[in-house]
Coordinates of N, CA and C in Angstrom, one line a residue:
M1045 N 92.2 111.8 125.0 CA 91.6 112.3 123.6 C 91.6 111.1 122.4
A1046 N 90.6 110.7 121.9 CA 90.5 109.9 120.8 C 91.4 110.2 119.9
Q1047 N 92.0 109.2 118.9 CA 93.1 109.8 117.8 C 92.2 109.4 116.5
A1048 N 92.5 109.8 115.6 CA 91.9 109.7 114.3 C 92.8 110.1 113.5
M1049 N 92.5 109.6 112.1 CA 93.4 109.7 110.8 C 92.6 110.1 109.8
V1050 N 92.7 111.5 108.9 CA 92.3 111.6 107.8 C 93.1 111.4 106.3
V1051 N 92.7 110.0 105.6 CA 93.9 109.6 104.7 C 93.5 110.4 103.4
D1052 N 93.9 111.1 102.7 CA 93.3 111.7 101.7 C 94.1 112.4 101.1
D1053 N 94.3 112.2 99.4 CA 95.1 113.2 98.6 C 94.7 114.7 98.4
S1054 N 93.5 115.1 98.9 CA 93.0 116.4 98.6 C 93.3 117.1 100.0
R1055 N 94.0 118.1 100.2 CA 94.4 119.0 101.1 C 93.1 119.4 101.8
A1056 N 92.1 120.0 100.8 CA 91.1 120.4 101.1 C 89.9 119.6 101.9
M1057 N 90.2 118.2 101.2 CA 89.1 117.3 102.0 C 89.5 116.7 103.2
R1058 N 90.9 117.1 103.4 CA 91.6 116.5 104.9 C 91.4 117.7 105.6
M1059 N 91.0 119.0 105.7 CA 90.7 120.0 106.2 C 89.1 119.7 106.6
I1060 N 88.4 119.6 105.7 CA 86.9 119.5 106.1 C 86.6 118.3 107.1
L1061 N 87.4 117.1 106.8 CA 87.1 116.0 107.7 C 87.8 116.1 109.1
R1062 N 88.8 116.8 108.9 CA 89.6 117.4 110.5 C 88.6 118.0 111.3
R1063 N 88.1 119.2 110.8 CA 87.5 120.1 111.5 C 85.9 119.0 112.0
S1064 N 85.6 118.2 111.3 CA 84.0 118.1 111.5 C 84.7 116.7 112.8
L1065 N 85.7 116.2 112.7 CA 86.4 115.2 113.9 C 86.5 116.0 115.3
E1066 N 87.2 116.9 114.9 CA 87.5 117.8 116.1 C 86.5 118.5 116.8
R1067 N 85.5 118.7 116.2 CA 84.1 119.3 116.8 C 83.7 118.2 118.0
F1068 N 84.4 116.9 117.9 CA 83.8 115.6 118.9 C 85.1 115.5 119.5
G1069 N 85.9 116.4 119.7 CA 86.9 116.0 120.8 C 87.9 114.9 120.2
F1070 N 88.1 114.4 119.0 CA 89.3 113.9 118.1 C 90.6 114.8 118.2
E1071 N 91.4 113.9 118.4 CA 92.9 114.8 118.0 C 93.1 114.1 116.6
V1072 N 93.4 115.1 115.6 CA 93.4 114.5 114.3 C 94.5 114.7 113.5
A1073 N 95.0 113.3 113.2 CA 96.4 113.3 112.2 C 95.9 113.5 111.1
Q1074 N 97.0 113.7 110.0 CA 96.5 113.5 108.3 C 98.0 112.9 107.6
A1075 N 97.2 112.0 106.5 CA 98.2 111.8 105.7 C 97.9 111.7 104.3
G1076 N 98.2 111.9 103.0 CA 98.2 112.3 101.5 C 97.9 111.1 101.1
N1077 N 98.3 109.7 101.6 CA 97.8 108.3 101.1 C 97.9 107.5 101.8
G1078 N 97.7 106.1 101.4 CA 97.8 105.2 102.5 C 99.1 104.9 102.7
K1079 N 100.3 104.9 101.8 CA 101.7 104.4 102.5 C 101.9 105.5 103.3
E1080 N 102.0 106.7 103.1 CA 102.1 107.8 104.3 C 101.4 107.3 105.8
A1081 N 100.1 107.3 105.5 CA 99.3 106.6 107.0 C 99.8 105.5 107.4
L1082 N 100.6 104.6 107.1 CA 100.9 103.4 107.2 C 102.3 103.8 107.9
E1083 N 103.1 104.5 107.2 CA 104.3 104.7 108.1 C 104.0 105.6 109.2
Q1084 N 103.0 106.7 109.0 CA 102.9 107.4 110.5 C 102.4 106.4 111.5
I1085 N 101.5 105.3 111.3 CA 100.9 104.5 112.3 C 102.0 103.6 112.9
Q1086 N 102.8 103.0 112.3 CA 103.9 102.1 112.6 C 105.0 102.9 113.5
G1087 N 105.0 104.5 113.4 CA 106.2 104.9 114.0 C 105.6 105.7 114.9
G1088 N 104.4 105.7 115.0 CA 103.6 106.8 116.3 C 103.6 106.0 117.5
S1089 N 103.6 106.7 118.5 CA 103.6 106.2 119.8 C 102.1 106.1 120.1
Q1090 N 101.2 106.9 119.8 CA 99.9 106.5 120.2 C 99.1 106.2 119.1
P1091 N 98.2 104.9 119.7 CA 97.5 104.3 118.7 C 96.1 105.3 118.2
V1092 N 96.2 105.1 116.7 CA 94.9 105.7 116.1 C 93.8 105.0 116.4
S1093 N 92.4 105.5 116.8 CA 91.6 104.5 116.6 C 90.6 104.6 115.6
L1094 N 90.5 105.7 114.9 CA 89.6 105.9 113.8 C 90.5 106.5 112.4
F1095 N 90.0 105.7 111.2 CA 90.7 106.3 110.0 C 89.5 106.6 109.1
L1096 N 89.5 107.9 108.3 CA 88.7 108.3 107.6 C 89.4 108.2 105.9
V1097 N 89.1 107.4 105.2 CA 90.1 107.0 104.2 C 89.4 107.2 102.8
D1098 N 90.1 107.8 102.0 CA 89.7 107.9 100.2 C 90.2 106.7 99.7
W1099 N 89.5 106.4 98.4 CA 89.6 105.5 97.9 C 90.9 105.8 96.8
N1100 N 90.5 106.7 96.0 CA 91.5 107.3 95.1 C 92.6 107.9 95.4
M1101 N 94.0 107.6 95.8 CA 95.2 108.2 95.8 C 96.3 107.5 95.4
P1102 N 97.2 108.7 95.0 CA 98.7 107.6 94.4 C 99.4 106.9 95.5
E1103 N 100.4 106.1 95.2 CA 101.2 105.6 95.9 C 100.5 104.2 96.5
M1104 N 99.8 104.6 97.2 CA 98.6 103.2 98.1 C 97.4 103.8 98.3
N1105 N 96.3 103.3 97.2 CA 94.7 103.8 97.3 C 94.3 103.1 98.8
G1106 N 93.0 103.7 99.2 CA 92.3 103.4 100.2 C 92.1 101.8 100.3
L1107 N 91.8 101.4 99.3 CA 91.4 99.8 99.3 C 92.6 99.2 99.7
E1108 N 93.8 99.4 99.2 CA 95.2 98.5 99.6 C 95.6 99.1 101.0
F1109 N 95.2 100.1 101.5 CA 95.2 100.7 102.9 C 94.7 99.9 103.9
V1110 N 93.2 99.5 103.2 CA 92.2 98.7 104.3 C 92.9 97.6 104.6
T1111 N 93.3 96.8 103.1 CA 93.8 95.3 103.0 C 95.2 95.5 104.4
A1112 N 96.0 96.4 104.0 CA 97.3 96.1 104.9 C 96.8 96.4 105.9
V1113 N 96.2 97.3 106.5 CA 95.8 97.7 107.8 C 95.1 96.1 108.2
R1114 N 94.3 95.5 107.8 CA 93.6 94.0 108.0 C 94.5 93.1 108.3
A1115 N 95.8 93.0 107.5 CA 96.9 92.2 107.5 C 97.6 92.2 108.7
E1116 N 97.6 93.0 109.4 CA 98.6 93.4 110.4 C 97.9 93.1 111.8
P1117 N 98.3 92.0 112.6 CA 97.5 91.7 113.6 C 97.2 92.7 114.9
R1118 N 98.3 93.7 114.8 CA 98.1 94.7 115.9 C 97.4 95.9 115.4
L1119 N 96.8 95.8 114.2 CA 96.4 97.2 113.7 C 94.6 96.8 113.6
R1120 N 94.4 95.5 113.9 CA 93.1 94.9 113.5 C 91.9 95.6 114.3
S1121 N 92.1 96.3 115.5 CA 90.7 96.9 116.1 C 90.9 98.5 115.5
M1122 N 91.6 98.5 114.6 CA 91.1 100.3 114.3 C 90.1 100.3 113.2
T1123 N 89.3 101.0 113.4 CA 87.9 101.4 113.0 C 88.4 102.3 111.5
L1124 N 87.9 101.7 110.6 CA 88.2 102.3 109.1 C 87.0 102.7 108.5
M1125 N 87.0 103.9 108.1 CA 85.5 104.6 107.4 C 86.1 105.1 106.0
M1126 N 85.5 104.4 104.9 CA 85.8 104.9 103.4 C 84.9 106.0 103.3
V1127 N 85.6 107.2 102.9 CA 85.0 108.5 102.5 C 85.6 108.8 101.1
T1128 N 84.7 108.3 100.0 CA 85.4 108.5 98.7 C 83.9 108.8 97.6
T1129 N 84.6 109.0 96.5 CA 83.6 109.2 95.2 C 83.1 108.1 94.5
E1130 N 83.6 107.0 95.0 CA 83.5 105.8 94.5 C 82.0 105.2 94.9
S1131 N 81.0 105.3 94.0 CA 79.6 105.0 94.4 C 79.1 103.9 94.1
E1132 N 79.7 102.9 93.0 CA 79.1 101.8 92.4 C 78.8 100.8 93.7
Q1133 N 77.8 100.0 93.7 CA 77.6 99.3 95.0 C 78.9 98.0 94.8
S1134 N 79.3 97.8 93.9 CA 80.5 96.7 93.9 C 81.7 97.0 94.2
Q1135 N 81.9 98.7 94.3 CA 83.1 99.0 95.0 C 82.9 99.0 96.5
I1136 N 81.6 99.5 96.6 CA 81.3 99.6 98.0 C 81.5 98.3 99.1
V1137 N 81.0 97.1 98.4 CA 81.2 96.0 98.8 C 82.5 95.5 98.9
R1138 N 83.4 95.5 97.9 CA 85.0 95.3 97.7 C 85.5 96.2 99.3
A1139 N 85.2 97.3 99.3 CA 85.5 97.8 100.5 C 85.1 97.4 101.5
L1140 N 84.1 96.9 102.2 CA 83.5 96.3 103.4 C 84.1 94.8 103.3
A1141 N 84.3 94.2 102.4 CA 84.7 92.8 102.4 C 86.4 92.7 102.7
A1142 N 86.7 93.7 102.5 CA 88.2 94.2 102.7 C 88.6 94.4 104.4
G1143 N 87.4 95.0 104.9 CA 87.7 95.2 106.4 C 87.1 96.8 106.9
A1144 N 86.6 97.4 105.7 CA 86.1 98.9 105.8 C 84.9 98.7 107.0
H1145 N 84.7 99.5 107.9 CA 83.5 99.6 109.1 C 82.2 100.2 108.4
E1146 N 82.5 101.3 107.6 CA 81.4 102.0 107.1 C 81.9 102.9 106.0
Y1147 N 81.0 103.3 105.0 CA 81.2 103.6 103.7 C 80.2 105.0 103.7
V1148 N 81.0 105.9 103.2 CA 80.4 107.6 103.0 C 81.0 107.8 101.6
I1149 N 79.9 108.4 100.8 CA 80.1 108.7 99.4 C 80.0 110.3 99.4
K1150 N 81.4 110.8 98.6 CA 81.6 112.3 98.5 C 80.4 112.2 97.3
P1151 N 79.8 113.8 97.3 CA 80.0 114.7 98.3 C 78.8 114.1 99.4
F1152 N 79.4 114.8 100.5 CA 78.6 114.2 101.7 C 78.3 115.5 102.6
T1153 N 77.4 115.4 103.7 CA 76.9 116.5 104.5 C 77.9 116.3 105.9
P1154 N 78.0 117.1 107.0 CA 78.7 116.8 107.9 C 78.0 115.8 109.1
D1155 N 76.6 115.8 108.7 CA 75.7 115.0 109.2 C 75.8 113.7 108.8
A1156 N 76.4 113.4 107.6 CA 76.3 112.0 107.2 C 77.8 111.5 108.1
I1157 N 78.5 112.1 108.2 CA 79.6 111.7 109.0 C 79.2 111.6 110.4
I1158 N 78.8 112.4 111.3 CA 78.3 112.3 112.3 C 77.2 111.0 112.2
D1159 N 76.6 110.7 111.5 CA 75.4 109.7 111.7 C 76.1 108.2 111.6
K1160 N 77.3 108.3 110.9 CA 78.5 107.2 110.8 C 78.9 106.8 112.1
L1161 N 79.5 108.2 112.6 CA 80.4 108.0 113.9 C 79.4 107.6 115.2
A1162 N 78.3 107.8 114.9 CA 77.3 107.4 116.0 C 77.3 105.7 115.9
L1163 N 76.7 105.5 114.5 CA 76.4 104.1 114.1 C 77.7 103.1 114.8
L1164 N 78.7 103.7 114.4 CA 80.2 103.2 115.3 C 80.6 103.1 116.4
G1165 N 79.6 104.0 117.4 CA 79.9 104.2 118.4 C 81.1 105.0 119.2
L1166 N 81.3 106.0 118.1 CA 82.4 106.7 118.6 C 82.3 108.3 118.9
L1167 N 81.0 108.4 119.0 CA 80.7 109.8 119.5 C 80.9 110.1 121.0
P1168 N 81.5 111.2 121.5 CA 81.7 111.0 122.9 C 80.0 111.0 123.4
N1169 N 80.2 110.9 124.8 CA 78.9 110.8 125.7 C 78.2 112.0 125.6
G1170 N 76.8 111.9 125.4 CA 76.0 113.2 125.3 C 76.0 114.0 124.2
V1171 N 76.6 113.4 123.4 CA 76.4 113.9 121.5 C 75.7 113.1 121.0
A1172 N 74.4 113.8 120.5 CA 73.4 112.9 119.7 C 73.7 113.2 118.3
A1173 N 73.8 112.1 117.6 CA 73.9 112.6 116.0 C 72.4 113.0 115.5

């Protein structure tokens, strides 16, 4: 089963994203900020293949998390998707330049997440976006 992690300081948003991912067979972990997520993946035994990351969080924001993951050679294969209210083109460019693979602006529909997962090749076989 593919491993995913939702990194967001909003418990409600973590639940919404977790449910979307679980529909497609992901086992989903959660973290309330980037620092907590890094601690979980550094201490975890199972590799996480997909992260859905908010930008605005306490302690370590999403952009700092993306930058930290990309700086760590053993974590570079992880897929990072920003899911955030930051909608300015300059913010999107910053996130993608830092190493995010995709970018979804809140509020979003479940179909928007599905479409991005399909673009990334992360939907199970037989599941169409």
